[in-house]
């Protein structure tokens, strides 16, 4: 969607939905994600092939706040997504990305770290790409609907600089192109559906990780 379409849709949604309570004063927040993959690039291949059952590992933080770093495993089955997550410290982050995970398996009581450690030890999961973007999010808590607008989606291969934010980015989408995502449980209320569908957007699958890898591969050739 274009910037103009985004502005119009935001104006209409703001009348029936609330802005996400975690949103900073400027109305949007910056998301940094470090994605992992194995020695076969399985996450890339399963996304490209459209495999109905797949998962991705990532570490994420928001803005420049390193007090809240999250390890996530995002699993997808058919059209449904499930996410497991736990907070990690900078020290735990550094051990994970360095591959120094043998000790951490025994030292931590966080099951998700242990699960990632097993994948790193048995399938050689390692950091592969950084993906950044700005997000505006609206929520309707009664029916648990979440609508997000992701802008300025970019990727970087300077993995060692992830926590500093001081790395070269390459945009994944053309300038002025934004991503709209609608998340809901079982039913999308008609008053929200009518607003979104009135713009005749084409529904498609979009993986920020997959396209981040593609753009970086182009620049690294």
Tab-separated table of C-alpha atoms in Angstrom:
chain	number	residue	atom	x	y	z
A	1	UNK	CA	0.000	0.000	0.000
A	2	UNK	CA	1.144	3.567	-0.699
A	3	UNK	CA	1.734	6.277	1.895
A	4	UNK	CA	-1.490	8.008	0.840
A	5	UNK	CA	-3.526	4.821	1.220
A	6	UNK	CA	-1.931	4.209	4.605
A	7	UNK	CA	-2.926	7.671	5.793
A	8	UNK	CA	-6.537	7.247	4.638
A	9	UNK	CA	-6.912	3.803	6.163
A	10	UNK	CA	-5.385	4.947	9.473
A	11	UNK	CA	-7.868	7.797	9.628
A	12	UNK	CA	-10.816	5.412	9.290
A	13	UNK	CA	-9.462	2.731	11.623
A	14	UNK	CA	-8.728	5.256	14.352
A	15	UNK	CA	-12.468	5.809	14.676
A	16	UNK	CA	-13.157	2.179	15.637
A	17	UNK	CA	-9.844	0.935	17.066
A	18	UNK	CA	-7.274	2.108	19.609
A	19	UNK	CA	-3.602	2.725	18.988
A	20	UNK	CA	-1.435	0.067	20.630
A	21	UNK	CA	-0.736	1.067	24.225
A	22	UNK	CA	2.998	0.349	23.802
A	23	UNK	CA	3.325	2.900	21.016
A	24	UNK	CA	5.842	5.715	21.725
A	25	UNK	CA	4.704	9.373	21.660
A	26	UNK	CA	5.698	9.748	17.993
A	27	UNK	CA	2.986	7.228	17.022
A	28	UNK	CA	5.214	4.447	15.726
A	29	UNK	CA	7.930	2.186	17.026
A	30	UNK	CA	11.083	0.777	15.488
A	31	UNK	CA	11.534	-2.992	15.517
A	32	UNK	CA	14.925	-4.696	15.195
A	33	UNK	CA	14.932	-8.451	14.518
A	34	UNK	CA	17.874	-10.815	14.189
A	35	UNK	CA	16.837	-13.980	12.342
A	36	UNK	CA	18.461	-17.399	12.584
A	37	UNK	CA	18.597	-20.264	10.110
A	38	UNK	CA	20.320	-23.621	9.862
A	39	UNK	CA	23.110	-24.837	7.588
A	40	UNK	CA	20.565	-25.748	4.901
A	41	UNK	CA	18.722	-22.399	5.108
A	42	UNK	CA	15.599	-24.375	5.938
A	43	UNK	CA	13.543	-21.324	6.947
A	44	UNK	CA	14.270	-19.699	3.589
A	45	UNK	CA	13.434	-22.850	1.649
A	46	UNK	CA	10.221	-23.702	3.518
A	47	UNK	CA	8.969	-20.134	3.077
A	48	UNK	CA	9.851	-20.101	-0.618
A	49	UNK	CA	8.117	-23.429	-1.198
A	50	UNK	CA	5.034	-22.350	0.732
A	51	UNK	CA	5.264	-25.283	3.122
A	52	UNK	CA	2.240	-25.118	5.406
A	53	UNK	CA	4.172	-26.071	8.547
A	54	UNK	CA	7.289	-24.056	9.316
A	55	UNK	CA	8.990	-21.962	11.993
A	56	UNK	CA	11.551	-19.213	12.471
A	57	UNK	CA	13.882	-18.233	15.311
A	58	UNK	CA	14.554	-14.563	15.985
A	59	UNK	CA	15.776	-12.146	18.650
A	60	UNK	CA	14.032	-8.794	18.837
A	61	UNK	CA	14.164	-5.434	20.603
A	62	UNK	CA	12.400	-2.115	20.153
A	63	UNK	CA	13.865	1.302	19.486
A	64	UNK	CA	17.096	1.584	21.457
A	65	UNK	CA	15.767	-0.141	24.603
A	66	UNK	CA	18.149	-2.996	25.412
A	67	UNK	CA	16.413	-3.650	28.719
A	68	UNK	CA	13.749	-5.572	26.810
A	69	UNK	CA	15.269	-8.136	24.439
A	70	UNK	CA	13.087	-11.061	23.413
A	71	UNK	CA	13.862	-14.487	22.002
A	72	UNK	CA	10.982	-15.740	19.846
A	73	UNK	CA	10.056	-18.880	17.973
A	74	UNK	CA	7.352	-18.121	15.438
A	75	UNK	CA	5.532	-21.213	14.206
A	76	UNK	CA	3.065	-21.368	11.338
A	77	UNK	CA	0.593	-24.113	10.470
A	78	UNK	CA	-1.559	-23.442	7.420
A	79	UNK	CA	-2.847	-19.873	7.955
A	80	UNK	CA	-2.488	-19.883	11.743
A	81	UNK	CA	0.519	-18.535	13.603
A	82	UNK	CA	1.718	-19.283	17.107
A	83	UNK	CA	4.550	-17.508	18.876
A	84	UNK	CA	6.581	-18.574	21.892
A	85	UNK	CA	8.790	-15.983	23.541
A	86	UNK	CA	10.924	-15.191	26.558
A	87	UNK	CA	12.963	-12.215	27.681
A	88	UNK	CA	16.730	-12.555	27.592
A	89	UNK	CA	19.551	-10.439	28.970
A	90	UNK	CA	22.353	-8.854	26.962
A	91	UNK	CA	24.685	-11.470	28.436
A	92	UNK	CA	22.415	-14.302	27.308
A	93	UNK	CA	22.154	-12.680	23.878
A	94	UNK	CA	25.922	-12.507	23.531
A	95	UNK	CA	26.340	-16.166	24.471
A	96	UNK	CA	23.678	-17.223	21.976
A	97	UNK	CA	25.016	-15.286	18.999
A	98	UNK	CA	28.610	-16.312	19.734
A	99	UNK	CA	27.579	-19.965	19.696
A	100	UNK	CA	28.751	-20.331	23.305
A	101	UNK	CA	25.626	-22.198	24.321
A	102	UNK	CA	26.847	-25.374	26.016
A	103	UNK	CA	27.058	-23.730	29.433
A	104	UNK	CA	23.902	-21.691	29.021
A	105	UNK	CA	21.852	-24.850	28.520
A	106	UNK	CA	22.704	-25.918	32.063
A	107	UNK	CA	22.637	-22.445	33.610
A	108	UNK	CA	19.236	-21.283	32.394
A	109	UNK	CA	15.721	-22.278	33.445
A	110	UNK	CA	14.249	-20.740	30.277
A	111	UNK	CA	12.934	-23.595	28.175
A	112	UNK	CA	12.921	-21.568	24.959
A	113	UNK	CA	16.657	-20.889	25.228
A	114	UNK	CA	17.234	-24.613	25.718
A	115	UNK	CA	15.104	-25.356	22.657
A	116	UNK	CA	17.111	-22.927	20.525
A	117	UNK	CA	20.348	-24.364	21.916
A	118	UNK	CA	19.338	-27.841	20.767
A	119	UNK	CA	18.700	-26.515	17.243
A	120	UNK	CA	22.044	-24.696	17.280
A	121	UNK	CA	23.902	-27.816	18.390
A	122	UNK	CA	22.143	-30.327	16.143
A	123	UNK	CA	21.283	-28.256	13.074
A	124	UNK	CA	23.839	-25.440	13.258
A	125	UNK	CA	21.316	-22.607	13.596
A	126	UNK	CA	23.131	-19.272	13.412
A	127	UNK	CA	22.238	-15.572	12.941
A	128	UNK	CA	21.695	-14.814	9.248
A	129	UNK	CA	20.196	-11.347	8.740
A	130	UNK	CA	18.923	-8.249	10.556
A	131	UNK	CA	15.501	-6.934	9.574
A	132	UNK	CA	14.338	-3.479	10.710
A	133	UNK	CA	11.079	-1.638	10.181
A	134	UNK	CA	8.792	0.997	11.646
A	135	UNK	CA	5.365	-0.136	12.855
A	136	UNK	CA	2.037	1.537	13.580
A	137	UNK	CA	-0.394	-0.776	15.362
A	138	UNK	CA	-4.105	-0.617	16.142
A	139	UNK	CA	-5.948	-2.978	18.467
A	140	UNK	CA	-9.530	-3.908	19.278
A	141	UNK	CA	-9.171	-5.754	22.553
A	142	UNK	CA	-12.716	-7.085	22.965
A	143	UNK	CA	-12.481	-9.242	19.836
A	144	UNK	CA	-8.664	-9.440	19.909
A	145	UNK	CA	-8.056	-7.842	16.520
A	146	UNK	CA	-4.684	-6.311	15.707
A	147	UNK	CA	-3.899	-4.342	12.548
A	148	UNK	CA	-0.354	-3.265	11.814
A	149	UNK	CA	1.276	-1.044	9.220
A	150	UNK	CA	4.954	-1.821	8.634
A	151	UNK	CA	7.048	0.805	6.880
A	152	UNK	CA	10.639	1.252	5.719
A	153	UNK	CA	11.363	-2.485	5.880
A	154	UNK	CA	15.105	-2.980	5.512
A	155	UNK	CA	17.781	-5.629	5.972
A	156	UNK	CA	21.441	-5.694	7.016
A	157	UNK	CA	24.232	-8.264	7.037
A	158	UNK	CA	26.311	-6.505	9.732
A	159	UNK	CA	25.132	-8.977	12.346
A	160	UNK	CA	27.741	-8.127	14.976
A	161	UNK	CA	26.311	-4.585	15.243
A	162	UNK	CA	22.735	-5.704	15.962
A	163	UNK	CA	22.482	-4.214	19.455
A	164	UNK	CA	24.087	-0.925	18.445
A	165	UNK	CA	21.712	-0.200	15.569
A	166	UNK	CA	24.691	1.297	13.726
A	167	UNK	CA	24.646	-0.772	10.550
A	168	UNK	CA	24.057	-0.361	6.825
A	169	UNK	CA	20.458	-1.055	5.789
A	170	UNK	CA	19.070	-2.015	2.401
A	171	UNK	CA	15.382	-1.425	1.734
A	172	UNK	CA	13.343	-4.507	0.908
A	173	UNK	CA	10.382	-2.736	-0.749
A	174	UNK	CA	10.253	0.243	-3.126
A	175	UNK	CA	10.131	3.659	-1.482
A	176	UNK	CA	6.637	4.557	-0.266
A	177	UNK	CA	5.431	0.924	-0.238
A	178	UNK	CA	4.094	-0.333	3.088
A	179	UNK	CA	2.823	-3.606	4.484
A	180	UNK	CA	-0.628	-4.063	6.019
A	181	UNK	CA	-1.302	-7.057	8.268
A	182	UNK	CA	-4.613	-7.999	9.880
A	183	UNK	CA	-4.494	-10.458	12.793
A	184	UNK	CA	-7.538	-11.937	14.494
A	185	UNK	CA	-8.657	-15.148	16.183
A	186	UNK	CA	-11.786	-16.620	14.629
A	187	UNK	CA	-13.920	-13.714	13.512
A	188	UNK	CA	-13.001	-10.327	12.053
A	189	UNK	CA	-15.836	-7.935	12.996
A	190	UNK	CA	-17.722	-6.708	9.947
A	191	UNK	CA	-17.206	-3.020	10.777
A	192	UNK	CA	-13.435	-3.548	10.619
A	193	UNK	CA	-13.550	-5.937	7.660
A	194	UNK	CA	-15.614	-3.453	5.634
A	195	UNK	CA	-13.053	-0.706	6.191
A	196	UNK	CA	-10.094	-2.872	5.160
A	197	UNK	CA	-11.826	-4.525	2.197
A	198	UNK	CA	-13.087	-1.215	0.825
A	199	UNK	CA	-9.586	-0.588	-0.525
A	200	UNK	CA	-9.484	-3.816	-2.571
A	201	UNK	CA	-6.031	-4.811	-1.404
A	202	UNK	CA	-4.603	-8.019	-2.801
A	203	UNK	CA	-4.015	-10.612	-0.085
A	204	UNK	CA	-0.584	-12.168	-0.294
A	205	UNK	CA	2.026	-13.945	1.791
A	206	UNK	CA	5.012	-11.824	2.793
A	207	UNK	CA	7.957	-12.933	4.903
A	208	UNK	CA	10.237	-10.118	6.049
A	209	UNK	CA	12.953	-12.678	6.745
A	210	UNK	CA	12.730	-14.250	3.293
A	211	UNK	CA	12.806	-10.938	1.423
A	212	UNK	CA	15.481	-9.615	3.748
A	213	UNK	CA	17.676	-12.567	2.831
A	214	UNK	CA	16.936	-12.062	-0.866
A	215	UNK	CA	17.928	-8.395	-0.882
A	216	UNK	CA	21.096	-9.047	1.106
A	217	UNK	CA	22.056	-11.919	-1.214
A	218	UNK	CA	21.748	-9.499	-4.132
A	219	UNK	CA	24.111	-6.987	-2.531
A	220	UNK	CA	26.586	-9.649	-1.410
A	221	UNK	CA	27.082	-11.194	-4.846
